[in-house]
mmCIF file of C-alpha atoms in Angstrom:
data_model
loop_
_atom_site.group_PDB
_atom_site.id
_atom_site.type_symbol
_atom_site.label_atom_id
_atom_site.label_comp_id
_atom_site.label_asym_id
_atom_site.label_seq_id
_atom_site.Cartn_x
_atom_site.Cartn_y
_atom_site.Cartn_z
ATOM 1 C CA MET A 563 18.522 4.790 8.677
ATOM 2 C CA SER A 564 16.261 4.769 5.650
ATOM 3 C CA LYS A 565 16.621 1.986 3.116
ATOM 4 C CA LYS A 566 15.008 1.668 -0.273
ATOM 5 C CA VAL A 567 13.317 -1.710 -0.531
ATOM 6 C CA ILE A 568 11.836 -3.634 -3.409
ATOM 7 C CA TYR A 569 9.049 -6.171 -3.165
ATOM 8 C CA PRO A 570 9.213 -8.041 -6.491
ATOM 9 C CA GLY A 571 6.669 -10.393 -7.967
ATOM 10 C CA THR A 572 4.491 -11.193 -10.923
ATOM 11 C CA PHE A 573 1.329 -10.255 -8.998
ATOM 12 C CA ASP A 574 -0.975 -12.056 -11.441
ATOM 13 C CA PRO A 575 -3.197 -11.227 -9.722
ATOM 14 C CA LEU A 576 -2.311 -9.237 -6.619
ATOM 15 C CA THR A 577 -3.876 -11.013 -3.628
ATOM 16 C CA ASN A 578 -4.813 -9.805 -0.171
ATOM 17 C CA GLY A 579 -1.761 -11.748 1.030
ATOM 18 C CA HIS A 580 0.485 -9.636 -1.194
ATOM 19 C CA LEU A 581 -1.282 -6.479 -0.057
ATOM 20 C CA ASN A 582 -0.802 -7.461 3.591
ATOM 21 C CA LEU A 583 2.953 -7.808 3.024
ATOM 22 C CA ILE A 584 3.057 -4.496 1.142
ATOM 23 C CA GLU A 585 1.243 -2.681 3.956
ATOM 24 C CA ARG A 586 3.518 -4.175 6.596
ATOM 25 C CA THR A 587 6.599 -3.316 4.542
ATOM 26 C CA ALA A 588 5.342 0.261 4.117
ATOM 27 C CA GLU A 589 5.164 0.556 7.914
ATOM 28 C CA MET A 590 8.785 -0.593 8.284
ATOM 29 C CA PHE A 591 10.440 1.331 5.437
ATOM 30 C CA ASN A 592 10.196 4.868 4.071
ATOM 31 C CA ASP A 593 10.689 4.045 0.394
ATOM 32 C CA VAL A 594 9.009 0.911 -0.990
ATOM 33 C CA THR A 595 8.945 -0.080 -4.647
ATOM 34 C CA ILE A 596 6.645 -2.833 -5.808
ATOM 35 C CA ALA A 597 8.464 -4.344 -8.780
ATOM 36 C CA VAL A 598 5.971 -6.021 -11.098
ATOM 37 C CA ALA A 599 7.867 -8.534 -13.215
ATOM 38 C CA ALA A 600 7.058 -8.931 -16.891
ATOM 39 C CA SER A 601 7.638 -12.704 -16.556
ATOM 40 C CA PRO A 602 7.398 -13.488 -20.287
ATOM 41 C CA SER A 603 7.821 -17.226 -19.620
ATOM 42 C CA LYS A 604 4.577 -17.288 -17.600
ATOM 43 C CA LYS A 605 1.146 -17.258 -19.206
ATOM 44 C CA THR A 606 -0.355 -14.413 -17.217
ATOM 45 C CA MET A 607 -4.023 -13.499 -16.943
ATOM 46 C CA PHE A 608 -3.165 -9.799 -17.062
ATOM 47 C CA SER A 609 -0.614 -7.891 -19.143
ATOM 48 C CA LEU A 610 2.279 -6.162 -17.399
ATOM 49 C CA GLU A 611 0.562 -2.793 -17.835
ATOM 50 C CA GLU A 612 -2.693 -4.130 -16.355
ATOM 51 C CA ARG A 613 -0.872 -5.681 -13.379
ATOM 52 C CA VAL A 614 1.006 -2.445 -12.663
ATOM 53 C CA ALA A 615 -2.257 -0.474 -12.810
ATOM 54 C CA LEU A 616 -4.040 -2.931 -10.489
ATOM 55 C CA VAL A 617 -1.226 -2.829 -7.925
ATOM 56 C CA GLU A 618 -1.222 0.987 -8.104
ATOM 57 C CA LEU A 619 -4.984 1.118 -7.490
ATOM 58 C CA SER A 620 -4.716 -1.359 -4.619
ATOM 59 C CA CYS A 621 -1.829 0.547 -2.984
ATOM 60 C CA ALA A 622 -3.167 4.078 -3.491
ATOM 61 C CA HIS A 623 -3.620 4.452 0.289
ATOM 62 C CA LEU A 624 0.132 3.979 0.865
ATOM 63 C CA PRO A 625 1.994 7.239 0.109
ATOM 64 C CA ASN A 626 5.480 5.722 0.433
ATOM 65 C CA VAL A 627 4.818 2.939 -2.083
ATOM 66 C CA ALA A 628 5.651 3.218 -5.791
ATOM 67 C CA VAL A 629 4.791 0.610 -8.403
ATOM 68 C CA VAL A 630 7.094 -0.072 -11.355
ATOM 69 C CA GLY A 631 6.987 -2.718 -14.057
ATOM 70 C CA PHE A 632 10.260 -4.306 -15.108
ATOM 71 C CA SER A 633 11.755 -7.012 -17.271
ATOM 72 C CA GLY A 634 15.127 -8.663 -17.069
ATOM 73 C CA LEU A 635 17.131 -9.588 -14.011
ATOM 74 C CA LEU A 636 15.882 -8.435 -10.632
ATOM 75 C CA VAL A 637 19.431 -7.569 -9.536
ATOM 76 C CA ASP A 638 19.764 -5.211 -12.507
ATOM 77 C CA PHE A 639 16.461 -3.569 -11.563
ATOM 78 C CA ALA A 640 17.602 -3.256 -7.926
ATOM 79 C CA LYS A 641 20.862 -1.638 -9.058
ATOM 80 C CA GLU A 642 18.952 0.764 -11.328
ATOM 81 C CA GLN A 643 16.604 1.674 -8.454
ATOM 82 C CA LYS A 644 19.524 2.040 -6.020
ATOM 83 C CA ALA A 645 17.794 -0.407 -3.678
ATOM 84 C CA ASN A 646 19.710 -2.645 -1.315
ATOM 85 C CA VAL A 647 16.908 -4.694 0.263
ATOM 86 C CA LEU A 648 14.444 -7.167 -1.220
ATOM 87 C CA ILE A 649 11.252 -8.207 0.519
ATOM 88 C CA ARG A 650 10.144 -11.776 -0.134
ATOM 89 C CA GLY A 651 7.057 -13.535 1.148
ATOM 90 C CA LEU A 652 7.263 -17.074 2.468
ATOM 91 C CA ARG A 653 4.220 -19.302 2.910
ATOM 92 C CA THR A 654 5.800 -22.748 2.992
ATOM 93 C CA THR A 655 9.103 -24.539 3.446
ATOM 94 C CA MET A 656 9.123 -25.016 -0.335
ATOM 95 C CA ASP A 657 8.984 -21.219 -0.701
ATOM 96 C CA PHE A 658 11.904 -20.952 1.717
ATOM 97 C CA GLU A 659 14.068 -23.428 -0.210
ATOM 98 C CA TYR A 660 13.382 -21.669 -3.509
ATOM 99 C CA GLU A 661 13.941 -18.180 -2.071
ATOM 100 C CA PHE A 662 17.096 -19.269 -0.234
ATOM 101 C CA GLY A 663 18.592 -20.389 -3.543
ATOM 102 C CA LEU A 664 17.611 -17.130 -5.226
ATOM 103 C CA THR A 665 19.059 -15.091 -2.375
ATOM 104 C CA SER A 666 22.383 -16.880 -2.704
ATOM 105 C CA MET A 667 22.422 -16.129 -6.445
ATOM 106 C CA TYR A 668 21.482 -12.472 -5.845
ATOM 107 C CA ARG A 669 24.383 -12.097 -3.396
ATOM 108 C CA LYS A 670 26.805 -13.400 -6.018
ATOM 109 C CA LEU A 671 25.422 -11.108 -8.714
ATOM 110 C CA LEU A 672 25.002 -8.018 -6.528
ATOM 111 C CA PRO A 673 26.961 -8.131 -3.266
ATOM 112 C CA GLY A 674 25.267 -6.044 -0.605
ATOM 113 C CA LEU A 675 21.736 -6.832 -1.778
ATOM 114 C CA GLU A 676 19.929 -8.221 1.260
ATOM 115 C CA SER A 677 16.701 -10.198 1.405
ATOM 116 C CA ILE A 678 14.140 -9.955 4.182
ATOM 117 C CA PHE A 679 11.620 -12.756 4.415
ATOM 118 C CA LEU A 680 8.128 -12.053 5.724
ATOM 119 C CA THR A 681 5.491 -14.633 6.481
ATOM 120 C CA PRO A 682 1.885 -13.823 5.665
ATOM 121 C CA ALA A 683 -0.771 -13.065 8.207
ATOM 122 C CA GLU A 684 -2.379 -16.373 9.182
ATOM 123 C CA GLU A 685 -5.587 -15.723 7.238
ATOM 124 C CA PHE A 686 -3.567 -15.375 4.016
ATOM 125 C CA ALA A 687 -1.110 -18.247 4.488
ATOM 126 C CA PHE A 688 -2.916 -20.448 1.941
ATOM 127 C CA LEU A 689 -3.350 -17.749 -0.717
ATOM 128 C CA SER A 690 -1.452 -17.743 -3.971
ATOM 129 C CA SER A 691 -2.080 -16.026 -7.282
ATOM 130 C CA THR A 692 -2.227 -19.432 -8.956
ATOM 131 C CA ILE A 693 -5.010 -20.635 -6.652
ATOM 132 C CA VAL A 694 -6.947 -17.392 -7.083
ATOM 133 C CA ARG A 695 -6.678 -17.635 -10.894
ATOM 134 C CA GLU A 696 -7.838 -21.264 -10.872
ATOM 135 C CA VAL A 697 -10.847 -20.533 -8.661
ATOM 136 C CA ALA A 698 -11.788 -17.513 -10.781
ATOM 137 C CA ILE A 699 -11.428 -19.369 -14.099
ATOM 138 C CA HIS A 700 -13.848 -21.998 -12.782
ATOM 139 C CA GLN A 701 -16.408 -19.309 -11.839
ATOM 140 C CA GLY A 702 -15.578 -19.300 -8.138
ATOM 141 C CA ASP A 703 -15.994 -16.093 -6.130
ATOM 142 C CA VAL A 704 -12.549 -14.684 -5.282
ATOM 143 C CA ALA A 705 -13.730 -11.338 -3.860
ATOM 144 C CA GLN A 706 -12.566 -12.218 -0.341
ATOM 145 C CA PHE A 707 -9.063 -13.088 -1.584
ATOM 146 C CA VAL A 708 -8.150 -10.016 -3.657
ATOM 147 C CA PRO A 709 -8.497 -6.224 -3.373
ATOM 148 C CA GLU A 710 -11.710 -4.844 -4.913
ATOM 149 C CA PRO A 711 -10.056 -3.336 -8.035
ATOM 150 C CA VAL A 712 -8.463 -6.723 -8.744
ATOM 151 C CA ASN A 713 -11.746 -8.591 -8.285
ATOM 152 C CA ASN A 714 -13.475 -6.189 -10.662
ATOM 153 C CA ALA A 715 -10.703 -6.654 -13.233
ATOM 154 C CA ILE A 716 -10.895 -10.454 -12.943
ATOM 155 C CA LEU A 717 -14.668 -10.409 -13.477
ATOM 156 C CA LYS A 718 -14.264 -8.114 -16.490
ATOM 157 C CA LYS A 719 -11.437 -10.229 -17.963
ATOM 158 C CA LEU A 720 -13.428 -13.454 -17.606
ATOM 159 C CA ALA A 721 -16.555 -11.861 -19.094
ATOM 160 C CA GLU A 722 -14.523 -10.855 -22.184
ATOM 161 C CA GLN A 723 -13.358 -14.433 -22.793
#
């Protein structure tokens, strides 16, 4: 049975940990949508349009993956996309507690929407977009932590500032 799945996130920036989860999800499901959240309450390094473009470039090798930007409630986006499964990454027990609460809320707002939790590959367990941004802002080399198009965009963004 084929299910349409959504992997939502801000992806500011997309890390190799995110990409690992996307690739693994693309192996398990026929129709994967990466939902890049506008997240207006967050001060992002990249605009929504830039983040969507960077995820598209980084996922170009995955034919069953589409990338879409969205704003508003994730459950409304899932309904609009006719998706019934969410993919969520968990690195820590804190992630689990937060995601468990969200999942309970999603079930109330959209019964039938399921969440699947994936843990990162061991080499990416410590990676977060926040850490990558901090290292990059302080002139650290983040090339090993992000896909090449993302690294290039970070270097360009920092050079412009």
